[in-house]
mmCIF file of C-alpha atoms and ligand atoms in Angstrom:
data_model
loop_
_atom_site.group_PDB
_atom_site.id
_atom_site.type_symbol
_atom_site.label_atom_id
_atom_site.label_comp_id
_atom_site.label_asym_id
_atom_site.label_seq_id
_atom_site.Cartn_x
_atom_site.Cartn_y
_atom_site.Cartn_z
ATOM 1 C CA UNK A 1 -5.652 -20.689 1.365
ATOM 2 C CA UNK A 2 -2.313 -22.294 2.712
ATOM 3 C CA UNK A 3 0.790 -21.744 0.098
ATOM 4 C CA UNK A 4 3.781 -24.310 -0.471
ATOM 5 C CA UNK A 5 5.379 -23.142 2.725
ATOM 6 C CA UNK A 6 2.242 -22.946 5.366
ATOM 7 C CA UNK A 7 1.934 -19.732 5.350
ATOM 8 C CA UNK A 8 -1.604 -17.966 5.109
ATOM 9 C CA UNK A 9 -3.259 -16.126 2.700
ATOM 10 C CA UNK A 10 -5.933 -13.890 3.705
ATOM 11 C CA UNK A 11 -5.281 -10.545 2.568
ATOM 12 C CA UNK A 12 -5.283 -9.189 -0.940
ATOM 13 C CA UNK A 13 -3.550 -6.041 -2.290
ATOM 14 C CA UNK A 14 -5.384 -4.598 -5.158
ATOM 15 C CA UNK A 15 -4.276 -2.623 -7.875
ATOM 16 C CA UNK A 16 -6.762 -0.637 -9.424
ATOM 17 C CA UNK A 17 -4.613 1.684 -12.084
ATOM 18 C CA UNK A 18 -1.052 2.524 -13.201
ATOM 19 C CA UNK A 19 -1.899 6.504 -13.205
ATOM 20 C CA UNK A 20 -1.317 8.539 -10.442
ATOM 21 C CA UNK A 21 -2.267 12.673 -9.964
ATOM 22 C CA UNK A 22 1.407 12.980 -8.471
ATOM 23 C CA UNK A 23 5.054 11.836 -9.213
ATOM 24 C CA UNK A 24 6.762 10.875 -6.020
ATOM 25 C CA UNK A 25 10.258 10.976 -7.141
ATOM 26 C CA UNK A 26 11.165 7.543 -5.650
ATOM 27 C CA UNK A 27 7.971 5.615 -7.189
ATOM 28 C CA UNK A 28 7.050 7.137 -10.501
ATOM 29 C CA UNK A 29 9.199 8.764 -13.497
ATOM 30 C CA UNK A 30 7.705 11.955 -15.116
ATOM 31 C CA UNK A 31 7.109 10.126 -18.517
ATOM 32 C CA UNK A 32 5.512 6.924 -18.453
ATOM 33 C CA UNK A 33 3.676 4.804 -20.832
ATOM 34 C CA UNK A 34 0.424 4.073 -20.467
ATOM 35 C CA UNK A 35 -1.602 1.206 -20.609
ATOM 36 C CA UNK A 36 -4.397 1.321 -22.351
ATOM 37 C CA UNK A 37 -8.416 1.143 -21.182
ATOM 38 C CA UNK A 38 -8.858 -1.876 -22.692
ATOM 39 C CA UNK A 39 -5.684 -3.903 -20.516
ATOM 40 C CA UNK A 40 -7.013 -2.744 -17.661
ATOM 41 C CA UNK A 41 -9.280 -4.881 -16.070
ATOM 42 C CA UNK A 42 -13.030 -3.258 -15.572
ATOM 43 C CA UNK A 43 -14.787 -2.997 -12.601
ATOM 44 C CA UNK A 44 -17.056 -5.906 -13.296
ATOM 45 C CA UNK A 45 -14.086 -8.201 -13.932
ATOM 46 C CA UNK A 46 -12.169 -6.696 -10.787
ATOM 47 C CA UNK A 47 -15.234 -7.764 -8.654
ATOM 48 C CA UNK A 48 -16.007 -11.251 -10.056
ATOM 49 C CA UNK A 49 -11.844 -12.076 -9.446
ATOM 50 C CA UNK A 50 -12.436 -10.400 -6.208
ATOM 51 C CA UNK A 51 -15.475 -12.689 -5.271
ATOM 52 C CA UNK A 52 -13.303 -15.661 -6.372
ATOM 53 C CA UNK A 53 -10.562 -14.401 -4.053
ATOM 54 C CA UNK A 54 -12.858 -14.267 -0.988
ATOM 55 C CA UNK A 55 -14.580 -17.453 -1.448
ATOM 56 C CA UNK A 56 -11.264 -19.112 -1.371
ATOM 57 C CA UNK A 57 -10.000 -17.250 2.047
ATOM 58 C CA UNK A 58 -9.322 -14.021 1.347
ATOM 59 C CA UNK A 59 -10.492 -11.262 4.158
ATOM 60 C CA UNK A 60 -8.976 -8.554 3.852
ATOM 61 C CA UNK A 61 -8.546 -6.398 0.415
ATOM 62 C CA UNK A 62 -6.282 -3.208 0.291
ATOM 63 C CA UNK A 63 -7.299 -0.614 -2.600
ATOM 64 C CA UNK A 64 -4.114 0.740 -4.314
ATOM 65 C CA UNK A 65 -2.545 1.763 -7.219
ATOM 66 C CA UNK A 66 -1.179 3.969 -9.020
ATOM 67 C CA UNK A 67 -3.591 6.435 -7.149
ATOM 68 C CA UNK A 68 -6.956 4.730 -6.602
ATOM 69 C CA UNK A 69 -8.713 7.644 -6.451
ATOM 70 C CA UNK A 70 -8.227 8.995 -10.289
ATOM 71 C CA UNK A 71 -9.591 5.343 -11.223
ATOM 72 C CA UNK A 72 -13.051 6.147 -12.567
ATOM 73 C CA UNK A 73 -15.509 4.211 -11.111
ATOM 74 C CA UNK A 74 -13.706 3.560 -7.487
ATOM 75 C CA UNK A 75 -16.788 4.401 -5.205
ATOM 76 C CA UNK A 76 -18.663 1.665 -7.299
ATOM 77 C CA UNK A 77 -16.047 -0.430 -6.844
ATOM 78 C CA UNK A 78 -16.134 -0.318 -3.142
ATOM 79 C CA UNK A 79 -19.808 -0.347 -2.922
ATOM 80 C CA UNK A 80 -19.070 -4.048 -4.932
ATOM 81 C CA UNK A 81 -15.835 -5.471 -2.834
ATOM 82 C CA UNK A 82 -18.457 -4.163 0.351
ATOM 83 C CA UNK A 83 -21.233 -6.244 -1.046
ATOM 84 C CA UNK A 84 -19.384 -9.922 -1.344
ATOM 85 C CA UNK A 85 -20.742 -12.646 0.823
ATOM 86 C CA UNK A 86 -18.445 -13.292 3.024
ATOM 87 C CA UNK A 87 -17.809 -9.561 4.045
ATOM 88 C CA UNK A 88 -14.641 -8.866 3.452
ATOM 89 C CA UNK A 89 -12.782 -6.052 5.053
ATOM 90 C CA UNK A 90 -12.120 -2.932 2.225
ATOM 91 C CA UNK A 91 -9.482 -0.574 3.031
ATOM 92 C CA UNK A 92 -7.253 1.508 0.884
ATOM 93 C CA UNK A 93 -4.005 3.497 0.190
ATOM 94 C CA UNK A 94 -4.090 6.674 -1.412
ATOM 95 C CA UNK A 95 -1.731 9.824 -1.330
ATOM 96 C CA UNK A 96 -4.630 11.861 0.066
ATOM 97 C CA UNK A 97 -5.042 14.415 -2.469
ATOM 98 C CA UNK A 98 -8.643 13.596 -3.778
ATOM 99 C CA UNK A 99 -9.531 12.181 -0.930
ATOM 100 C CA UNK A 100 -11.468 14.840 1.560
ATOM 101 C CA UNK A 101 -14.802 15.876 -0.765
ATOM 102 C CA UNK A 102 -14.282 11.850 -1.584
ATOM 103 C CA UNK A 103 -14.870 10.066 2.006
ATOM 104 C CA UNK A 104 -18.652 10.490 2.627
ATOM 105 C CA UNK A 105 -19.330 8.822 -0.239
ATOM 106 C CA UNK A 106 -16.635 6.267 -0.021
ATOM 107 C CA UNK A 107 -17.797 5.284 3.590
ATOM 108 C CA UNK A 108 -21.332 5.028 2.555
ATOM 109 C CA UNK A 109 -19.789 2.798 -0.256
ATOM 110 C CA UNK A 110 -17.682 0.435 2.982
ATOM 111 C CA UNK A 111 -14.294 1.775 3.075
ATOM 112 C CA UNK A 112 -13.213 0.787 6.307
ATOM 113 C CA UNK A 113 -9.846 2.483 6.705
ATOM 114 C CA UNK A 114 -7.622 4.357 4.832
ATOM 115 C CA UNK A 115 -3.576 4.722 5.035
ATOM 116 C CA UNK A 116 -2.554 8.223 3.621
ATOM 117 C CA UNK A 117 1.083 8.311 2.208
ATOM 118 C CA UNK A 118 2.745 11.469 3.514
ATOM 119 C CA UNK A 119 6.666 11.946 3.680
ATOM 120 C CA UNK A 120 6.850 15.726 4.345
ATOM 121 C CA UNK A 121 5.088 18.105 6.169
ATOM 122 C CA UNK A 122 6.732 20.720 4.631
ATOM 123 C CA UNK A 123 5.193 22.447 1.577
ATOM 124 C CA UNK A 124 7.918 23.379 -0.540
ATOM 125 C CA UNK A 125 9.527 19.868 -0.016
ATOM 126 C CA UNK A 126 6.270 17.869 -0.986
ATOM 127 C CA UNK A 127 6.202 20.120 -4.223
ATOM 128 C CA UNK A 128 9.759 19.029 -4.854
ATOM 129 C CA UNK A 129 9.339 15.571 -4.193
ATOM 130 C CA UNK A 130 5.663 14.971 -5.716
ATOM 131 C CA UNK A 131 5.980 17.398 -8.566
ATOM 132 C CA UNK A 132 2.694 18.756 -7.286
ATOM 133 C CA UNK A 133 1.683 21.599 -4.331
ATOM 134 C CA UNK A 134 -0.668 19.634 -2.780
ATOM 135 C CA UNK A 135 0.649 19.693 0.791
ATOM 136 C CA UNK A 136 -2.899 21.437 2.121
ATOM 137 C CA UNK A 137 -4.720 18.919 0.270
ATOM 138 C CA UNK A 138 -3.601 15.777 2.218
ATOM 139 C CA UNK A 139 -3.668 17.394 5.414
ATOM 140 C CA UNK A 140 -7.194 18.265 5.071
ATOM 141 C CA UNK A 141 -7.910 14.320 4.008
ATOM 142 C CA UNK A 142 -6.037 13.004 7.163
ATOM 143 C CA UNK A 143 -8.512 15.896 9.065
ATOM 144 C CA UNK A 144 -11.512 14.994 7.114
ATOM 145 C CA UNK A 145 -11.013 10.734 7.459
ATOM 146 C CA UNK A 146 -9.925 10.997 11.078
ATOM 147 C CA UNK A 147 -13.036 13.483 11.814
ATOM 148 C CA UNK A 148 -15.481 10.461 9.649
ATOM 149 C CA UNK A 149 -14.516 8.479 12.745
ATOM 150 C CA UNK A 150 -12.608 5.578 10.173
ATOM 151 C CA UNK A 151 -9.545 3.944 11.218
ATOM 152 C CA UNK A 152 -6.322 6.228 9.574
ATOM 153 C CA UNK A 153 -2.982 5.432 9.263
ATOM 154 C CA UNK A 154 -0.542 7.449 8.001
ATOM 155 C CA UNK A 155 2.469 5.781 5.913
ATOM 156 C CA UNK A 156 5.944 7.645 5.246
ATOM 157 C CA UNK A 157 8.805 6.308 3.491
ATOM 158 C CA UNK A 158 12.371 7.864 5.009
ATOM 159 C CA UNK A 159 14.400 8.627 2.305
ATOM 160 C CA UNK A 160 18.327 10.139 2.610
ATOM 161 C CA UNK A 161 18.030 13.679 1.839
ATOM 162 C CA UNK A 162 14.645 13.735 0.776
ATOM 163 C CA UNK A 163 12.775 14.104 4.154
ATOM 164 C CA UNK A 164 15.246 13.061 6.710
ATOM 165 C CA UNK A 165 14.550 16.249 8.740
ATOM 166 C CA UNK A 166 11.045 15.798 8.246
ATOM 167 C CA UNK A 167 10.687 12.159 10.686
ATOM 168 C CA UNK A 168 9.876 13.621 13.884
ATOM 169 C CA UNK A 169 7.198 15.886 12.647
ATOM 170 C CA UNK A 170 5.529 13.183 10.678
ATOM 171 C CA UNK A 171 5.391 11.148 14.175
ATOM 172 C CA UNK A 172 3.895 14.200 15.643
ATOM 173 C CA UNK A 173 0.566 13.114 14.007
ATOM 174 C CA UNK A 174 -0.038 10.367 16.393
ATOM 175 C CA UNK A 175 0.422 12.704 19.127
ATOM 176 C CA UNK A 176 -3.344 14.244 19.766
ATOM 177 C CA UNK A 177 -5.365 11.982 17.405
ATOM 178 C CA UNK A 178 -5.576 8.555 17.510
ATOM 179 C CA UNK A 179 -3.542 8.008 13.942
ATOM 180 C CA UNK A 180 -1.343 5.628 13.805
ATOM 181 C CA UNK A 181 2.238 6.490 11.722
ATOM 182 C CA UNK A 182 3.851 4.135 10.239
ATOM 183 C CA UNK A 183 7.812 4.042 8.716
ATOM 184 C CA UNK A 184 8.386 1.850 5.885
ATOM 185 C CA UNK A 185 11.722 0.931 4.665
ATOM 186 C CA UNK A 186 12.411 1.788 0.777
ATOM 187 C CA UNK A 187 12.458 -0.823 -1.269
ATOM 188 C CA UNK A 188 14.838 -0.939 -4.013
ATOM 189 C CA UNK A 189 12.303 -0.775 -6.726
ATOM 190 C CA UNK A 190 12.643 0.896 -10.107
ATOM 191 C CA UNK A 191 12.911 4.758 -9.294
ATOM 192 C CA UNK A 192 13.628 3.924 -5.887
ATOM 193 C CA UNK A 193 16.636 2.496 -6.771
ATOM 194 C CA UNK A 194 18.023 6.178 -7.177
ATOM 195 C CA UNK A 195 17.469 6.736 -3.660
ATOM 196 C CA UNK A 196 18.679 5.920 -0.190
ATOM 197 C CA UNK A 197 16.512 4.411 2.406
ATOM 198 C CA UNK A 198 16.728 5.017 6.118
ATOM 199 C CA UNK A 199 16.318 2.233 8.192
ATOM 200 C CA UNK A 200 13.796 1.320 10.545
ATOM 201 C CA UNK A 201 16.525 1.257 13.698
ATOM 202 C CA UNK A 202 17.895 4.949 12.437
ATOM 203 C CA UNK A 203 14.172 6.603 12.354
ATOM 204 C CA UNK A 204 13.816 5.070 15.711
ATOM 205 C CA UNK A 205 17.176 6.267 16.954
ATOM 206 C CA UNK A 206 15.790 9.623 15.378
ATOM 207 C CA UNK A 207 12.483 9.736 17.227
ATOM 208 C CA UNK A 208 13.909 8.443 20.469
ATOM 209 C CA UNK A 209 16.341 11.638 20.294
ATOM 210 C CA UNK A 210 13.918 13.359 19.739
ATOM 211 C CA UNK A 211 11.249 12.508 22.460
ATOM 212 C CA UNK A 212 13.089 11.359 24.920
ATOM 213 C CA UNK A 213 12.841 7.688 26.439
ATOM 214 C CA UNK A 214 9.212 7.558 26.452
ATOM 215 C CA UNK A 215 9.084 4.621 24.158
ATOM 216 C CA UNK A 216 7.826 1.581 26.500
ATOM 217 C CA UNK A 217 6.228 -0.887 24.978
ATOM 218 C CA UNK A 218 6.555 -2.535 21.712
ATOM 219 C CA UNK A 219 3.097 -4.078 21.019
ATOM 220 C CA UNK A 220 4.347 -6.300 18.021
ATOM 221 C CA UNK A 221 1.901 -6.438 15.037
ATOM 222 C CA UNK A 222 -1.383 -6.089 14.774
ATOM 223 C CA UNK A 223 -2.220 -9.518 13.646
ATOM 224 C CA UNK A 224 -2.934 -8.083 10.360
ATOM 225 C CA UNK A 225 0.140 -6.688 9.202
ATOM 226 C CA UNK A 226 4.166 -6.360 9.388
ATOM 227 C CA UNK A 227 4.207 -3.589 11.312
ATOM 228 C CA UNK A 228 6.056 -3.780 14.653
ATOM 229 C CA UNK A 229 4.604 -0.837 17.194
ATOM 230 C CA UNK A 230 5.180 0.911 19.679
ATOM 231 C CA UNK A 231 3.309 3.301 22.163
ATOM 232 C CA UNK A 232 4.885 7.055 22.610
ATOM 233 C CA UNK A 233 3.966 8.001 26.339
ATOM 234 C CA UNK A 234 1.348 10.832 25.781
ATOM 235 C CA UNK A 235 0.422 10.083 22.329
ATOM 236 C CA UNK A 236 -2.596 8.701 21.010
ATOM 237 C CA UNK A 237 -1.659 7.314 18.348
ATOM 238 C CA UNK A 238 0.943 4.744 17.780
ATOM 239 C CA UNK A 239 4.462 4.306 15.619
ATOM 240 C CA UNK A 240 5.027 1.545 13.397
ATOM 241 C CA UNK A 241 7.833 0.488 11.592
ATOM 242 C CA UNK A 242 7.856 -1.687 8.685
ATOM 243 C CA UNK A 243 10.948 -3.321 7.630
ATOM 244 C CA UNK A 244 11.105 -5.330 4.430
ATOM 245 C CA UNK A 245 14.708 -4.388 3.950
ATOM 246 C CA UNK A 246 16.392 -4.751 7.300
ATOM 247 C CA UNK A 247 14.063 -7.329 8.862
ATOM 248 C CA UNK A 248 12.095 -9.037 6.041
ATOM 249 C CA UNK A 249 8.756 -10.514 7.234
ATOM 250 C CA UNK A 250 8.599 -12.949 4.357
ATOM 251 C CA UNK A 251 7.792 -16.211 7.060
ATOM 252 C CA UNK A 252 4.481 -14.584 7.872
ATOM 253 C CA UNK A 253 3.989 -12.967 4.646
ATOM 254 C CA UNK A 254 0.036 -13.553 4.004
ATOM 255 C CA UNK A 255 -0.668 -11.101 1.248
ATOM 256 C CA UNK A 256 -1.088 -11.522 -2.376
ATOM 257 C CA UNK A 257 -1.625 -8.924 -4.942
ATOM 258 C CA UNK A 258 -4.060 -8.595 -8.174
ATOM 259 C CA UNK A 259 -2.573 -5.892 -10.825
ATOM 260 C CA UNK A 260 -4.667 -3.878 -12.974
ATOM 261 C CA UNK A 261 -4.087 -5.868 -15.617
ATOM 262 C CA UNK A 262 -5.379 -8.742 -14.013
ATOM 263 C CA UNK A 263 -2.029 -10.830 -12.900
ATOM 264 C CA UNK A 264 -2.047 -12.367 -10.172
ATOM 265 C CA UNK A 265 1.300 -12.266 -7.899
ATOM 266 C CA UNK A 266 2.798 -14.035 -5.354
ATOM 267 C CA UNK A 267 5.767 -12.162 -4.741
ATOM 268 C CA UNK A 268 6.114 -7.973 -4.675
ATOM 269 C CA UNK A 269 9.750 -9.114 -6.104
ATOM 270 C CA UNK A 270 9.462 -12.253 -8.481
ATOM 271 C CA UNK A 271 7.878 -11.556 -12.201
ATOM 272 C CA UNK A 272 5.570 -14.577 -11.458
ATOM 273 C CA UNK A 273 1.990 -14.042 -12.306
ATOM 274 C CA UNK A 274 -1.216 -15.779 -13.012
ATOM 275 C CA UNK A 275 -2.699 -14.084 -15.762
ATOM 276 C CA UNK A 276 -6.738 -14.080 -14.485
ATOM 277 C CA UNK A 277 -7.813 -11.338 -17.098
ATOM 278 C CA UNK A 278 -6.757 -13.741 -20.111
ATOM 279 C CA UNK A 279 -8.932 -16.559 -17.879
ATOM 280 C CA UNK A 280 -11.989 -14.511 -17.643
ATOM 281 C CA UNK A 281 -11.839 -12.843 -21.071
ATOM 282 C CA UNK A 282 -11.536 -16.383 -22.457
ATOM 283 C CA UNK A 283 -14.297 -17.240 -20.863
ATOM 284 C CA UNK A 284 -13.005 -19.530 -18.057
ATOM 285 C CA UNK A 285 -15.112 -20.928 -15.271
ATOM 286 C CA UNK A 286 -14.983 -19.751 -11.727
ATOM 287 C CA UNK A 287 -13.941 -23.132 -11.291
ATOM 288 C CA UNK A 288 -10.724 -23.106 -13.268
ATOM 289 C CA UNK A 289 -9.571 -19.404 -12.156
ATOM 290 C CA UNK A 290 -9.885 -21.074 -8.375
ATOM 291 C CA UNK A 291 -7.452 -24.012 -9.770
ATOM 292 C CA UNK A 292 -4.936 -21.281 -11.466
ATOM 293 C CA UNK A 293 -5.161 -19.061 -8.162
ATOM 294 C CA UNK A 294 -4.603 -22.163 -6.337
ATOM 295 C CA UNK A 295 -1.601 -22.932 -8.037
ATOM 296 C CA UNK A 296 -0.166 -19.677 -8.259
ATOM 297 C CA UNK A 297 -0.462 -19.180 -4.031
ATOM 298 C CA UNK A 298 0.996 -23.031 -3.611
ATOM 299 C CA UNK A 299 4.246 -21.615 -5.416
ATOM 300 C CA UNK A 300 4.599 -18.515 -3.860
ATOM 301 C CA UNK A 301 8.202 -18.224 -3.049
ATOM 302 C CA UNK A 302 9.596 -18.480 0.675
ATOM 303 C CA UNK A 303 10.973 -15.148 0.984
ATOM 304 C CA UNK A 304 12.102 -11.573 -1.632
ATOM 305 C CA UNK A 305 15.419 -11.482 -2.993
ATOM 306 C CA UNK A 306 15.785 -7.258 -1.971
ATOM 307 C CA UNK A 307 19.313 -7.424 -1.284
ATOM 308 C CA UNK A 308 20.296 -9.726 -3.101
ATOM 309 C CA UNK A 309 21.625 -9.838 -6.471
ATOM 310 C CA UNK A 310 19.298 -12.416 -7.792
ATOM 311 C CA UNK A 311 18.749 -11.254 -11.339
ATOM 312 C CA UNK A 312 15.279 -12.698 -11.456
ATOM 313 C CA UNK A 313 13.349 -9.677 -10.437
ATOM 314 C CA UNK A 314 10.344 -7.762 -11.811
ATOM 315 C CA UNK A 315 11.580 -5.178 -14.167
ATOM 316 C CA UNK A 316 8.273 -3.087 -13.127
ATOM 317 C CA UNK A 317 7.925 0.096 -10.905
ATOM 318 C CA UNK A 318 5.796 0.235 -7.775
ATOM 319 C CA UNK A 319 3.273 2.358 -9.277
ATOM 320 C CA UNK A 320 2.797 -0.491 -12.005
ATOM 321 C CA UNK A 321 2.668 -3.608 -9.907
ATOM 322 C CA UNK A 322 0.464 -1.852 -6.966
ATOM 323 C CA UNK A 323 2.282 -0.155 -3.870
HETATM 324 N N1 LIG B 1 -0.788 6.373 -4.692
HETATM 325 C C1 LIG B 1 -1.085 5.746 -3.458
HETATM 326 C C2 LIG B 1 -0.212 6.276 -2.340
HETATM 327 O O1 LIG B 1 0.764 6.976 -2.629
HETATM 328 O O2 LIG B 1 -0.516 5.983 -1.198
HETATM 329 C C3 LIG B 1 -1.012 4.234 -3.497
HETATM 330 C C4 LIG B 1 0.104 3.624 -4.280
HETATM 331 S S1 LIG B 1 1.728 3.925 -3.620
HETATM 332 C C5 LIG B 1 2.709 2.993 -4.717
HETATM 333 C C6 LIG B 1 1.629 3.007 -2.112
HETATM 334 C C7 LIG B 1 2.736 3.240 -1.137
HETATM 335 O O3 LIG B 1 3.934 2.707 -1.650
HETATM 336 C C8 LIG B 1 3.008 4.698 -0.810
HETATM 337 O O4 LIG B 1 2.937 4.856 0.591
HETATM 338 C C9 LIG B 1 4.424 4.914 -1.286
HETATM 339 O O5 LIG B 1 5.119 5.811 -0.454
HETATM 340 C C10 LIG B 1 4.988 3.511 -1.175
HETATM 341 N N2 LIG B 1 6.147 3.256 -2.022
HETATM 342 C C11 LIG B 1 6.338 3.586 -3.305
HETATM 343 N N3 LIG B 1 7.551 3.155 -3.723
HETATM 344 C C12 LIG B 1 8.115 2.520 -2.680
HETATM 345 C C13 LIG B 1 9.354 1.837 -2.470
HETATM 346 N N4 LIG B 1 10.241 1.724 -3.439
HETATM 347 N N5 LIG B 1 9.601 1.301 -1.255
HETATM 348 C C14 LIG B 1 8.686 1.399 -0.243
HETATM 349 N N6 LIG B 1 7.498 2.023 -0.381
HETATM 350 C C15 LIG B 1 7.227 2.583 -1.579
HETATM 351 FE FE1 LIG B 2 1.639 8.185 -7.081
HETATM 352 FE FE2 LIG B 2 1.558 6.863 -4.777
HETATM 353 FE FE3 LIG B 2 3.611 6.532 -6.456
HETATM 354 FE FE4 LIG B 2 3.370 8.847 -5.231
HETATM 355 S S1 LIG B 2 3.722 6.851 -4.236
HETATM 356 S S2 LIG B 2 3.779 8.558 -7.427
HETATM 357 S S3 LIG B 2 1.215 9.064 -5.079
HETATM 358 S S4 LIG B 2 1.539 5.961 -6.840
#
């Protein structure tokens, strides 16, 4: 699938629920409302948009939420997304928490990879930030995932006096397992916007201070993704910055993203949406959602408005569109 700009899309970020076991202070206020079983789209309809995805180009689909692993039903999902024709790749992003009894049965199912979000390696700190002592929990998942012999990738979010002493000893898990670590710039979303961001260029400032000039060679993205990294002398695994903020990556954006209500968007920052659960509940054709997905990826927009102070953005918090 080519949008309105020439720009590939091949990889699909799916949202699989708005709840979450935790309540990272920058993604998810203590009270939310809830939407309720019947909005959110079932497995069977998750699948048959997912099909329709693939058949049309996608490759790639990335598991999210909320926290995909409280969504009941998951490992079935999996087993489904695993079983399309043309093979897609399933991967998925999770906090970590459920995650270590969990990934036996979710490789047998055809996860691929997983990235675990971790932003402190300090106990007391993840309490305070997640609202939930779970520190041990993660830490066995990244043991338990990297021991299953599946890619991992471990994703932290620097954040101004939240876990800006905390950078180099995230980085530290790259150094005797072959894990990559990746940075990711804050977005100015919801909750977020309550918080500062470090940028890419500080945590590497930070990191390079901290390890010396061992940094040598930046290996640019994988291909798949807008990470830019680069190889630590001694480590195994590799650091990756992401940098929607500072150096947007809009021109080779390929990604869409399904919600778990079924909308269909674009853009992380525009409200636009196809609405593909009103299409399949009202009994469309897999004919006509191709048409509507088609038309929603030819007007994807050329680049986010982050920074700016376009009024036209979605109102929604990360946890509700799909991190
Ligand atoms: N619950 C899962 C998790 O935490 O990995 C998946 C959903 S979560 C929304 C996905 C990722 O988005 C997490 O790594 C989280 O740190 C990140 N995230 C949340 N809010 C963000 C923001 N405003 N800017 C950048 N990343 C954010
Ligand atoms: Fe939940 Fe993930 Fe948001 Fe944290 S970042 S509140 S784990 S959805």
């Amino acid at each position: 699938m080519t949008d309105g700009c020439g720009r590939i899309t091949d990889y699909l970020r799916l949202s699989v629920t708005d709840k979450c076991n935790l309540r990272c202070r920058y993604c998810m206020p203590c009270e939310v409302e809830r939407l309720s079983h019947h909005d959110i789209l079932s497995i069977e309809e998750t699948s048959r948009i997912c099909a329709i995805l693939c058949d049309l180009g996608i490759r790639r689909i990335r598991i999210t939420g909320g926290e995909p692993l409280v969504r009941k039903g998951i490992t079935e999902l999996v087993q489904r997304l695993s079983e399309i024709d043309s093979a897609p790749a399933i991967m998925m992003t999770t906090n970590g928490v459920l995650l270590a009894d969990r990934i036996d049965s979710l490789i047998d199912a055809g996860l691929k990879s997983v990235n675990i979000s971790l932003d402190t390696t300090d106990r007391n700190a993840y309490a305070r930030l997640t609202g939930e002592d779970a520190l041990q929990d993660v830490i066995a998942a990244v043991d338990a995932a990297y021991s299953s012999g599946m890619r991992v990738r471990i994703n932290c979010v620097p954040i101004r006096g939240i876990n800006d002493d905390e950078l180099v000893k995230i980085a530290m898990f790259a150094s005797d397992r072959a894990i990559d670590v990746r940075f990711i710039e804050l977005m100015p979303i919801g909750c977020a916007n309550a918080y500062e961001g470090i940028s890419s260029e500080e945590v590497r400032s930070t990191l390079t201070k901290a390890f010396g000039e061992r940094e040598w060679a930046a290996e640019g993205g994988t291909g798949e993704g807008p990470a830019v990294y680069y190889n630590l002398r001694g480590f195994c695994g590799r650091i990756g910055y992401i940098s929607p903020m500072s150096h947007p990556f809009c021109s080779s954006c390929n990604r869409i993203r399904l919600t778990q209500t079924g909308q269909l968007k674009p853009c992380l920052y525009y409200p636009d949406s196809a609405d593909l659960r009103k299409m399949i509940r009202g009994g469309c054709s897999d004919e006509d959602i191709k048409k509507a997905i088609m038309s929603c990826i030819n007007n994807k927009p050329a680049e986010h408005g982050f920074g700016s102070s376009s009024p036209d953005h979605d109102n929604r918090q990360m946890f509700q569109i799909g991190g």
